[in-house]
Coordinates of C-alpha atoms in Angstrom, one line a residue:
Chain A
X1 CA -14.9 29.7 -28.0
X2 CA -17.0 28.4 -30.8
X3 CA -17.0 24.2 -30.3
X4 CA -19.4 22.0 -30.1
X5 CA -19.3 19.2 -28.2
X6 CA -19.6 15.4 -29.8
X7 CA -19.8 13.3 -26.8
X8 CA -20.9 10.2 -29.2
X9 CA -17.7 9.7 -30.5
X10 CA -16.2 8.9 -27.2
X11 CA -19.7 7.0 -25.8
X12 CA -19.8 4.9 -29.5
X13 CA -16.5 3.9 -28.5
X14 CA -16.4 3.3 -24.9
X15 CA -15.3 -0.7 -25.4
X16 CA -11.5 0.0 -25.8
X17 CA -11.7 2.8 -23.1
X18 CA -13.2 -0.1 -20.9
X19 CA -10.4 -2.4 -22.3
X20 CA -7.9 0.0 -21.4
X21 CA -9.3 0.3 -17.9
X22 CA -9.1 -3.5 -17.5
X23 CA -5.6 -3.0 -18.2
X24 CA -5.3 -0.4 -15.8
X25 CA -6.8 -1.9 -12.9
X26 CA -5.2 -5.3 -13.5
X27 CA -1.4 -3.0 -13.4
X28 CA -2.8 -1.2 -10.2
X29 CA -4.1 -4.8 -8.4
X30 CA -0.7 -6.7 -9.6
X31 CA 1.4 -3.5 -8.4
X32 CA -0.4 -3.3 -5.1
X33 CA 0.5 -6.6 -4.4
X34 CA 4.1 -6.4 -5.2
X35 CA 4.0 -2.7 -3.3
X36 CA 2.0 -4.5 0.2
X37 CA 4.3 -7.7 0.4
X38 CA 8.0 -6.1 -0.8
X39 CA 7.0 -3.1 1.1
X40 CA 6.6 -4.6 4.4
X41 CA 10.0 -6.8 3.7
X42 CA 11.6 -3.8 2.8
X43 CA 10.4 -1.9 6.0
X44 CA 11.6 -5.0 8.0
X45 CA 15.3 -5.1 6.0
X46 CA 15.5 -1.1 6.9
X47 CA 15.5 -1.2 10.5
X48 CA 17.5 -4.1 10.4
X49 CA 20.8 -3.8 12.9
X50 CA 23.1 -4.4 10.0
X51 CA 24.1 -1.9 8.1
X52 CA 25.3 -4.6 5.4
X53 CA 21.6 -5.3 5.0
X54 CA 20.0 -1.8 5.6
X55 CA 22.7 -0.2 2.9
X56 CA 21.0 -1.3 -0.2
X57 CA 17.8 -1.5 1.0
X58 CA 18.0 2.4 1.6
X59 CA 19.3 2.7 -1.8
X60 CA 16.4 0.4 -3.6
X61 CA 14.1 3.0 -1.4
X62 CA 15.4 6.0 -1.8
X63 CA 15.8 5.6 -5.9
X64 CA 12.5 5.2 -6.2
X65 CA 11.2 7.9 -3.8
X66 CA 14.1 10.0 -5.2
X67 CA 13.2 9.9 -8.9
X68 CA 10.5 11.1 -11.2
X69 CA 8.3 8.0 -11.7
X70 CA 8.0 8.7 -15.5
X71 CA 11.9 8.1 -15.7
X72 CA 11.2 4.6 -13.4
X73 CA 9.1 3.4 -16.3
X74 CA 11.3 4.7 -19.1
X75 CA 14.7 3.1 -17.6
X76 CA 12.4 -0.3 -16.4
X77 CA 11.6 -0.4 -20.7
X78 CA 14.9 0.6 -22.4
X79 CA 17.4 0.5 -20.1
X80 CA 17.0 -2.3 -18.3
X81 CA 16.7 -4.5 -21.2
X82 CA 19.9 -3.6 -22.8
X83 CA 21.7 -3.7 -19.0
X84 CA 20.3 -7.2 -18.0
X85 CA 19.0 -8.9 -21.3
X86 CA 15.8 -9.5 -19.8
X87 CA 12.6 -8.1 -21.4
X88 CA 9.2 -10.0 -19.8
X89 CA 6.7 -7.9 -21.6
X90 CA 4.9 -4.7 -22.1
X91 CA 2.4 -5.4 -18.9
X92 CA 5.1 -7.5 -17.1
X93 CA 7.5 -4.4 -17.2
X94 CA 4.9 -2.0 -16.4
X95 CA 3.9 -4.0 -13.2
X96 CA 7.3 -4.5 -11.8
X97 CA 7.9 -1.0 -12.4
X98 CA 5.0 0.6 -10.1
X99 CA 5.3 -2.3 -7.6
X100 CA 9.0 -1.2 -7.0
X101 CA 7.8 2.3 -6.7
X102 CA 4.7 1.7 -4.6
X103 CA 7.2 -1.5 -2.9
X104 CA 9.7 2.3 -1.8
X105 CA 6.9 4.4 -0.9
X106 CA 5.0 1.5 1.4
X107 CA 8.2 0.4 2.9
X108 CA 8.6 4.2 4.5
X109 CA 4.4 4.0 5.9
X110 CA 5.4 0.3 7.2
X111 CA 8.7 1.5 8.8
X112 CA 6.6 4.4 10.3
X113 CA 4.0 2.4 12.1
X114 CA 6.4 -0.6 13.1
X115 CA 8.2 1.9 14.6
X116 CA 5.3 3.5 16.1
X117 CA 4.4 0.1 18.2
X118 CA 5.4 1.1 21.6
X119 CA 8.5 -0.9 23.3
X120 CA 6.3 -2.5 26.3
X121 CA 4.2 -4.0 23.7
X122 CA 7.1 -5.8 22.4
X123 CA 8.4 -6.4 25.6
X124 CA 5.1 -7.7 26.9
X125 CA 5.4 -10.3 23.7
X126 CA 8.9 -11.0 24.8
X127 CA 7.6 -11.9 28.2
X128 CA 4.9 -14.0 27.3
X129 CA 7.5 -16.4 25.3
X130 CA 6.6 -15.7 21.8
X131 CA 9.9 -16.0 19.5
X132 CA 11.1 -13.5 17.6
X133 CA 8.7 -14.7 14.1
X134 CA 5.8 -15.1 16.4
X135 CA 6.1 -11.5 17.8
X136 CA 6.4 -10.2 14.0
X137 CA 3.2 -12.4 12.9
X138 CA 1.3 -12.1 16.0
X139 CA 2.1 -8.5 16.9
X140 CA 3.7 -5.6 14.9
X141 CA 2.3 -7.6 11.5
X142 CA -1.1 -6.9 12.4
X143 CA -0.8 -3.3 14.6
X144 CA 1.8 -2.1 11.7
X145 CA -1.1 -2.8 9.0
X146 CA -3.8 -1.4 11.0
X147 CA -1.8 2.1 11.6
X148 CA -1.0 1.9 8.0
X149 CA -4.1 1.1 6.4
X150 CA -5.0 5.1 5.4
X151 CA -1.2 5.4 4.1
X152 CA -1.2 2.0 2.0
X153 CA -4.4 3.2 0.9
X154 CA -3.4 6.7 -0.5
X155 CA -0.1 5.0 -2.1
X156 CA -2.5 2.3 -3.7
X157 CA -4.8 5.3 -5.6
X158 CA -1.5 7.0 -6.5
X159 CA -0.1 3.8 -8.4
X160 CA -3.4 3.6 -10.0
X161 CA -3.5 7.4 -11.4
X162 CA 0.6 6.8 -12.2
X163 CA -0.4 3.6 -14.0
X164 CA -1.3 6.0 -16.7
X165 CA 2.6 7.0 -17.4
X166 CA 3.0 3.3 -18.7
X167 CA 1.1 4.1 -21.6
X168 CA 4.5 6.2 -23.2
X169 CA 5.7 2.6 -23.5
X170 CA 2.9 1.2 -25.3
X171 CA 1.2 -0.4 -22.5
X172 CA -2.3 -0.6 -23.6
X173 CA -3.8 0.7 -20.6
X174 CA -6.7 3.2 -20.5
X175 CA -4.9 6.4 -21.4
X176 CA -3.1 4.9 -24.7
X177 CA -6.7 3.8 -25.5
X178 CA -7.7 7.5 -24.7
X179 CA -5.1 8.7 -26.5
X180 CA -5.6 6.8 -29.7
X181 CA -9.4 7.4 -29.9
X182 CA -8.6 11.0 -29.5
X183 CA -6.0 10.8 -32.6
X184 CA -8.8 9.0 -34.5
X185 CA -11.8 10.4 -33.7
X186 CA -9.9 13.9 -33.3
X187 CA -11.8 14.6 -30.2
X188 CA -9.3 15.4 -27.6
X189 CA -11.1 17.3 -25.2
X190 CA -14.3 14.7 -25.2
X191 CA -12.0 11.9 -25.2
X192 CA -9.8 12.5 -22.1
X193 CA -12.5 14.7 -20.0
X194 CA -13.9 11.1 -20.6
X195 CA -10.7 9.4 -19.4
X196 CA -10.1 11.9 -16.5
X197 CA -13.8 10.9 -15.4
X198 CA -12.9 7.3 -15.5
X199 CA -9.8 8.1 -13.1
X200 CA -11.8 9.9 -11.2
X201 CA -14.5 7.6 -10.2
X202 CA -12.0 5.1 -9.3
X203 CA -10.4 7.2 -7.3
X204 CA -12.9 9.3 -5.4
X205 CA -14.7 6.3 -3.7
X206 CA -11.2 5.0 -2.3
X207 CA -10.1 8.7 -1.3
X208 CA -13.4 8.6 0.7
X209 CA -12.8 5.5 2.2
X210 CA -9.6 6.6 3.8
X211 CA -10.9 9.5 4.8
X212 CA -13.9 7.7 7.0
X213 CA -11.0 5.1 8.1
X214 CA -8.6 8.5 9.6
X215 CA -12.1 9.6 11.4
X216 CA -12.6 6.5 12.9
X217 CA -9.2 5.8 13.8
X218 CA -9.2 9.5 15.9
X219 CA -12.5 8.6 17.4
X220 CA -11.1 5.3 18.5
X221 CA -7.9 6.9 19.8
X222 CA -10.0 10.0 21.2
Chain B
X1 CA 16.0 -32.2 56.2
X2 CA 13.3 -30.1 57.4
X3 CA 15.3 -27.6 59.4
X4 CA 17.4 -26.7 56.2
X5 CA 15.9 -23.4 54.7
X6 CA 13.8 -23.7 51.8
X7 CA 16.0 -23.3 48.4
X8 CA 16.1 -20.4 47.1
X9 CA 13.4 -19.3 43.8
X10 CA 16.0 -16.9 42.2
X11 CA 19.2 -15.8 42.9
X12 CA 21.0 -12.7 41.3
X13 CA 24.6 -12.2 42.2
X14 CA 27.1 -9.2 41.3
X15 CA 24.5 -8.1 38.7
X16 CA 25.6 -4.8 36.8
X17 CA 23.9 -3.0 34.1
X18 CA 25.3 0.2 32.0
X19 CA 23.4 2.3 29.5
X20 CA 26.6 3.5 27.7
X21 CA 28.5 5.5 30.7
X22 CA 25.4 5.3 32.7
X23 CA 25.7 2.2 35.7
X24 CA 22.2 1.4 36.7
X25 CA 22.9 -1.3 38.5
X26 CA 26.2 -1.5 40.3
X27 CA 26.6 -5.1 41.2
X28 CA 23.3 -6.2 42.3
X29 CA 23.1 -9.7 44.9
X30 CA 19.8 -11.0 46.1
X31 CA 18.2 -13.9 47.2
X32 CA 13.9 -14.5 47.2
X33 CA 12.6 -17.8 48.7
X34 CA 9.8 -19.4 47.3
X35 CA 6.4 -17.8 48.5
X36 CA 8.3 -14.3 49.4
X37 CA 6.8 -11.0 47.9
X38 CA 9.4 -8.5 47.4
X39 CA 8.5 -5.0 47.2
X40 CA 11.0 -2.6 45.8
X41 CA 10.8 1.0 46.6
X42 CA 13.3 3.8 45.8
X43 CA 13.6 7.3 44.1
X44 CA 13.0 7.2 40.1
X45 CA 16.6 6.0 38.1
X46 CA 17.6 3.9 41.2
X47 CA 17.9 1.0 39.3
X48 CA 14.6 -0.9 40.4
X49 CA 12.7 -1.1 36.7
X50 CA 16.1 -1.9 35.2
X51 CA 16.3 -4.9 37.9
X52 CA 12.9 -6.4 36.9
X53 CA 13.3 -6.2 33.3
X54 CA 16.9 -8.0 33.4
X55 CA 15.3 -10.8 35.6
X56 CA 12.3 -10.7 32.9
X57 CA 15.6 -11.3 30.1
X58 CA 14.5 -7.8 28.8
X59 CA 18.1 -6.5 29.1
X60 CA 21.6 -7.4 28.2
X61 CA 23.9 -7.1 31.2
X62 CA 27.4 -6.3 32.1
X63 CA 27.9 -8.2 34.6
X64 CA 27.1 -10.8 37.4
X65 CA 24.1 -13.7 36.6
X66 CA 20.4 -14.8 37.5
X67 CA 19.4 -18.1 38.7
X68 CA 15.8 -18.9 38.6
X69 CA 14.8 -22.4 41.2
X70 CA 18.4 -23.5 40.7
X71 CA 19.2 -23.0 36.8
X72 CA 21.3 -20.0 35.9
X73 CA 19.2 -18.2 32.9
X74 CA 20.8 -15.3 32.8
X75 CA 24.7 -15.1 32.3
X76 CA 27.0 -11.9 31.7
X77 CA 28.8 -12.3 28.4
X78 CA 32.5 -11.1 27.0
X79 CA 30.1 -8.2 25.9
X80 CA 26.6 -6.8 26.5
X81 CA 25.7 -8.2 23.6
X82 CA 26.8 -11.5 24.4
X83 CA 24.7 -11.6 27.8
X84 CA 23.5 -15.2 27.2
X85 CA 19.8 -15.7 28.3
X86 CA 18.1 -19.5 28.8
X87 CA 14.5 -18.9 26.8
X88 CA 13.4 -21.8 28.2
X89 CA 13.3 -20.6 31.7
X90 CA 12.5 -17.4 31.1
X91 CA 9.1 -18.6 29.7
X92 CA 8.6 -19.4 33.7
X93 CA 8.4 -15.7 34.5
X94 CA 5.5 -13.7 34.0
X95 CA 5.4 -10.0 33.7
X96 CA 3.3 -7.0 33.8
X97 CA 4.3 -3.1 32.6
X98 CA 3.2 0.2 33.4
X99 CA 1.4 1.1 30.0
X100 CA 0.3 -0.2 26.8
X101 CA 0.7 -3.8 27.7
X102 CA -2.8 -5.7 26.0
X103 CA -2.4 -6.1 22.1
X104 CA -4.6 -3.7 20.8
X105 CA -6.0 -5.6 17.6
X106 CA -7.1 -9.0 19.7
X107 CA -10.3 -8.9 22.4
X108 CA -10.0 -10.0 25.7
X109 CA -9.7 -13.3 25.0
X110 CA -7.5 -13.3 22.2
X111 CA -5.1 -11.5 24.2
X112 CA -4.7 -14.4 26.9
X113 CA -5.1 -17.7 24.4
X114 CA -2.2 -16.0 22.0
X115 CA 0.9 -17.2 24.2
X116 CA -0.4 -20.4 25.5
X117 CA -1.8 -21.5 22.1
X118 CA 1.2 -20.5 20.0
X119 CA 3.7 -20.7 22.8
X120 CA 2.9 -24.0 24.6
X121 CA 0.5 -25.7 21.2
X122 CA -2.3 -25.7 24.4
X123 CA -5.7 -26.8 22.2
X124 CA -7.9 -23.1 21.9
X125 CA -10.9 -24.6 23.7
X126 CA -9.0 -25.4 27.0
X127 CA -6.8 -22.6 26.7
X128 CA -10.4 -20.5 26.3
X129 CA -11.8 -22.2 29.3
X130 CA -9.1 -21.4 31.4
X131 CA -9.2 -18.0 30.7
X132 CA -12.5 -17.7 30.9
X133 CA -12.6 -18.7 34.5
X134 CA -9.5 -16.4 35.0
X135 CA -11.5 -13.7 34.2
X136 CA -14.3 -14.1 36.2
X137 CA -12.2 -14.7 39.0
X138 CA -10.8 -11.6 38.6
X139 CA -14.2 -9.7 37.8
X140 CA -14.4 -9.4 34.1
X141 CA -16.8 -12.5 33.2
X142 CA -18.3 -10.0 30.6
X143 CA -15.6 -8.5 28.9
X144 CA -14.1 -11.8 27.0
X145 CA -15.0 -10.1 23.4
X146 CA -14.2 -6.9 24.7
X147 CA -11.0 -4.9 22.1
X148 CA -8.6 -3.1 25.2
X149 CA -9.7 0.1 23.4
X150 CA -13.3 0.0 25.0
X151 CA -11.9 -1.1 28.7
X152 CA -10.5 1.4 31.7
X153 CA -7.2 1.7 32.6
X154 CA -7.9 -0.8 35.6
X155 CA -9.3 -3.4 33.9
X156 CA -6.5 -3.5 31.1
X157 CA -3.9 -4.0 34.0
X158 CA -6.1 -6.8 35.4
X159 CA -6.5 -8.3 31.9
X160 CA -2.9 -8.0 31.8
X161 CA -2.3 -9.8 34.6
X162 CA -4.4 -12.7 34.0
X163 CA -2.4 -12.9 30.4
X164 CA 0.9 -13.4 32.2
X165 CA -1.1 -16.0 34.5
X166 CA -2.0 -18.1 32.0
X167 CA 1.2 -19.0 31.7
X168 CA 1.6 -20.7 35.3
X169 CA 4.1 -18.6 36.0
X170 CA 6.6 -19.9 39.1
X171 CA 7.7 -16.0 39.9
X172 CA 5.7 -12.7 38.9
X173 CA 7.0 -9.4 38.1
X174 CA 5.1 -6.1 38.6
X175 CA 6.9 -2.9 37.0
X176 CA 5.0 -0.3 38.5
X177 CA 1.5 -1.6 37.1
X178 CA -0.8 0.9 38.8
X179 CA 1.2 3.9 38.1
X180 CA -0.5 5.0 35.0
X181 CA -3.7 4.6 36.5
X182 CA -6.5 7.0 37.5
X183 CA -6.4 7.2 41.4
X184 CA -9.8 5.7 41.6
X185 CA -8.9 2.8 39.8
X186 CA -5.7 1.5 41.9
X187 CA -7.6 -0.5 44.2
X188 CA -9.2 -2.7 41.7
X189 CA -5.6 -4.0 40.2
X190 CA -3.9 -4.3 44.1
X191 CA -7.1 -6.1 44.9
X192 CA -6.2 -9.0 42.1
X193 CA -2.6 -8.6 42.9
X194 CA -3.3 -9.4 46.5
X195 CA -5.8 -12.1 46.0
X196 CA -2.6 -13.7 44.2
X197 CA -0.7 -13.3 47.1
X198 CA -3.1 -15.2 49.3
X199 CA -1.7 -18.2 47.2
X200 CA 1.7 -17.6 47.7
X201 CA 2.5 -16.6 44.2
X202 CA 5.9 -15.6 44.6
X203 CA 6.1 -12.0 43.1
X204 CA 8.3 -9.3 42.8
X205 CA 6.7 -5.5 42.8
X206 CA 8.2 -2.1 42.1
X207 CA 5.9 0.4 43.5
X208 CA 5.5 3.8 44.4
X209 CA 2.2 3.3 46.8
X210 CA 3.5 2.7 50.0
X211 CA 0.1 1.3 51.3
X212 CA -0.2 -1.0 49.3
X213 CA 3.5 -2.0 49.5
X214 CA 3.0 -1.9 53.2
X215 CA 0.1 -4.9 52.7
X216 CA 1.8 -6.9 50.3
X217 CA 5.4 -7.2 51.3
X218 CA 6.8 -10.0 52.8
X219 CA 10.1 -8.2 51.9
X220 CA 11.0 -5.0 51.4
X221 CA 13.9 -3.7 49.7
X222 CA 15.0 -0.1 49.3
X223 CA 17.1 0.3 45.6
X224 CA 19.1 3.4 45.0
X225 CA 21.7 4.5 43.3
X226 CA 22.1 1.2 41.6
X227 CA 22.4 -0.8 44.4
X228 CA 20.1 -2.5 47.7
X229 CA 20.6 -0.1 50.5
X230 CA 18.2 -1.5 52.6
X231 CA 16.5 -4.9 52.8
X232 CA 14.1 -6.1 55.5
X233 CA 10.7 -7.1 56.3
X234 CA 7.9 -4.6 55.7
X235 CA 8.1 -3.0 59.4
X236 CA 11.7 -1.8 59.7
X237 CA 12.4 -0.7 56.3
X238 CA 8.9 1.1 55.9
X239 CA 8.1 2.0 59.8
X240 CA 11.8 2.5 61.0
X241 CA 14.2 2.1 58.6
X242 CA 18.2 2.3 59.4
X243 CA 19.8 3.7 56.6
X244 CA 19.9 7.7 56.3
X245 CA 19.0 7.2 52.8
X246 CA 15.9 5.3 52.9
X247 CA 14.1 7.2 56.2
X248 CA 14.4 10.5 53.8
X249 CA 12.7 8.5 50.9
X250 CA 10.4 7.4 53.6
X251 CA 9.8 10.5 54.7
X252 CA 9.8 12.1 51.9
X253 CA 6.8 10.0 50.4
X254 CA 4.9 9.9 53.3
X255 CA 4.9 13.6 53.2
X256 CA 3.6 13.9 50.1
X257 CA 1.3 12.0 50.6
X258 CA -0.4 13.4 53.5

């Protein structure tokens, strides 16, 4: 192959890439928090003894584990605009999007670990006269988070690499940036080897992280 | 008034308890006076855990009621699920389980202020002192800040009971607490258990170490099969029991133990 490389055009214009990972990070933040908070209601609603409640709940879950998360983002943009006459934004619609998705996919590594706390432990809030909110907040709350810290983790770093799919609806996040310096500058392979090293050294330090957390976690339970 | 016997601390009568088809308990009547220490022996799925956790209002029931120092608190329902269960006195009764019974994310003394703080609104710095002194009562003056992870099997149970304590408790319940334990470490949990029966804490223990059951009864009943076969002091249902049933459980254990 006979290229040469041009790594200026991409460093020269770093300031929208930078932008666009602004944009990123502030979807990936915003999602995590819907994904964290729904996600552990949701977990809650699915092992509730209703079936009334647990139904939709199961559906709302199982939509967005069951579907492509590209096809989540297109059908939050066009389709759910027409269907509800509601439109709140380019970033608004992108955020609800991936905090649904990450909101399904926490639910699951909530309902995992709440269901991992063994019985005695509830039994031993029961007989120490906490009420049924108490033994949520005081107990499974804070031993379901611990036991899913790794899990939320890994969901959170997905979000943040899927966050990139929003930019097919004109999101401005870092890869539309990426994608429209590589259509000016015609530098593809700079531009997103660029881009892919930006993901990347968001990613790596948290992948890390959650790998020293499952260690310690072992060692403790070792 | 004197002569009249004491009243009596609880009170369960026609008690029954299915798991689906399964009867545990098969109409369950007993009576414990204040200061007695009831020891219940029998062969595993005779129905004794099953009784402590209903009296702890762990269970739903099919039939029959609890009374605890004169108020019913625990009432058979049209339905299990109905079983209707008086929170209020329950809070009275303090229990301690076999495994897994410390929260694992709170230290030593987390563990024993949670109830009384957010239970009872007890201010944190009494509810800390009290516990404090607890402790050291009960040998772990240096463990306060200690997370259950970093603690033996012993001294978890010994936490655990000081937990239920802090509570005031008017009736104890012990569901096989040393069962889990490394044999070496029995002794330090029936030592605090024993030291609470030199106040009369009334307590109810199910127990598979007959020595130990032998030194702490006052009572001893034998459970199997769902219901009380045998029920006496310490001496004749442990050293020369009547029923067929319970002197081959006796012997049986004795045997293996030898």
């Amino acid at each position: 192959m006979n290229y040469s490389f041009d790594f200026q055009s991409v460093t020269r214009n770093l300031g929208p890439l930078f932008d666009g990972l602004a944009v990123t990070l502030q979807l990936t933040v915003a999602a995590n928090a819907i994904g964290l908070t729904l996600g552990f209601v949701l977990a809650l609603l699915l092992m509730s003894p209703w079936r009334l409640v647990r139904l939709p709940v199961i559906l709302f879950v199982e939509f967005f584990r069951c579907t492509p998360a590209l096809v989540q983002i297109i059908w939050f943009f066009y389709c759910v605009p027409m269907l509800f006459n509601v439109f709140l934004g380019s970033i608004t619609m992108g955020i609800l999007a991936l905090g649904f998705n990450l909101a399904a996919f926490n639910a699951e590594a909530y309902r995992a670990s709440i269901q991992a706390i063994p019985r005695e432990q509830l039994d031993a809030g029961i007989a120490l006269g906490l009420n049924p909110v108490q033994r949520i907040l005081y107990i499974v709350l804070p031993t379901a988070i611990r036991a899913s810290i790794p899990v939320l983790l890994t969901n959170g770093i997905v979000i943040f690499q899927q966050s990139a799919l929003v930019a097919i609806v004109a999101v401005q996040d870092l890869m539309y940036q990426a994608k429209s310096l590589a259509t000016q500058t015609y530098r593809p392979i700079e531009t997103f080897s660029v881009a892919a090293l930006i993901y990347f050294a968001v990613s790596f330090p948290v992948t890390q992280l959650v790998d020293y957390l499952e260690r310690r976690r072992l060692a403790v339970a070792g | 008034m004197r002569d009249q016997p004491a009243a009596p601390l609880v009170s369960v009568s026609g008690l029954q308890k299915s798991y689906g088809a399964l009867k545990v308990l098969k109409g369950i009547d007993l009576t414990m006076k204040p200061g007695e220490r009831l020891v219940v022996i029998g062969p595993s799925g005779g129905g004794k855990s099953t009784l402590l956790r209903v009296m702890m209002g762990l269970e739903t029931i099919n039939g029959g009621s609890v009374t605890l120092a004169g108020k019913p608190y625990i009432r058979a329902g049209a339905t299990p699920a109905r079983t209707v269960i008086d929170i209020a006195v329950r809070r009275s009764i303090g229990m301690v389980f076999q495994h897994y019974t410390l929260f694992p994310h709170l230290n030593v003394m987390q563990n024993l202020i949670l109830a009384p703080c957010k239970v009872r609104g007890e201010n944190k710095v009494k509810a800390s002192e009290r516990a404090a002194a607890l402790l050291t009562r009960f040998g772990l003056g240096e463990k306060l800040t200690a997370y259950p992870s970093q603690l033996s099997g012993g001294q978890k149970q010994r936490v655990a009971i000081a937990r239920a304590l802090m509570l005031d408790p008017r009736l104890m319940l012990f569901d096989e607490v040393t069962s889990a334990l490394d044999p070496e470490l029995v002794g330090e949990v029936e030592q605090v258990i024993l030291q609470l029966a030199k106040q009369d804490m009334p307590m109810m223990i199910v127990t598979h170490d007959m020595w130990f059951a032998k030194n702490i009864a006052s009572r001893v009943l034998f459970c199997a099969g769902g219901v009380i076969v045998e029920d006496g002091p310490p001496e004749q249902v442990l050293g020369s029991p009547k029923e067929e049933r319970t002197r081959d459980f006796i012997d049986r254990v004795f045997h293996i133990r030898q």
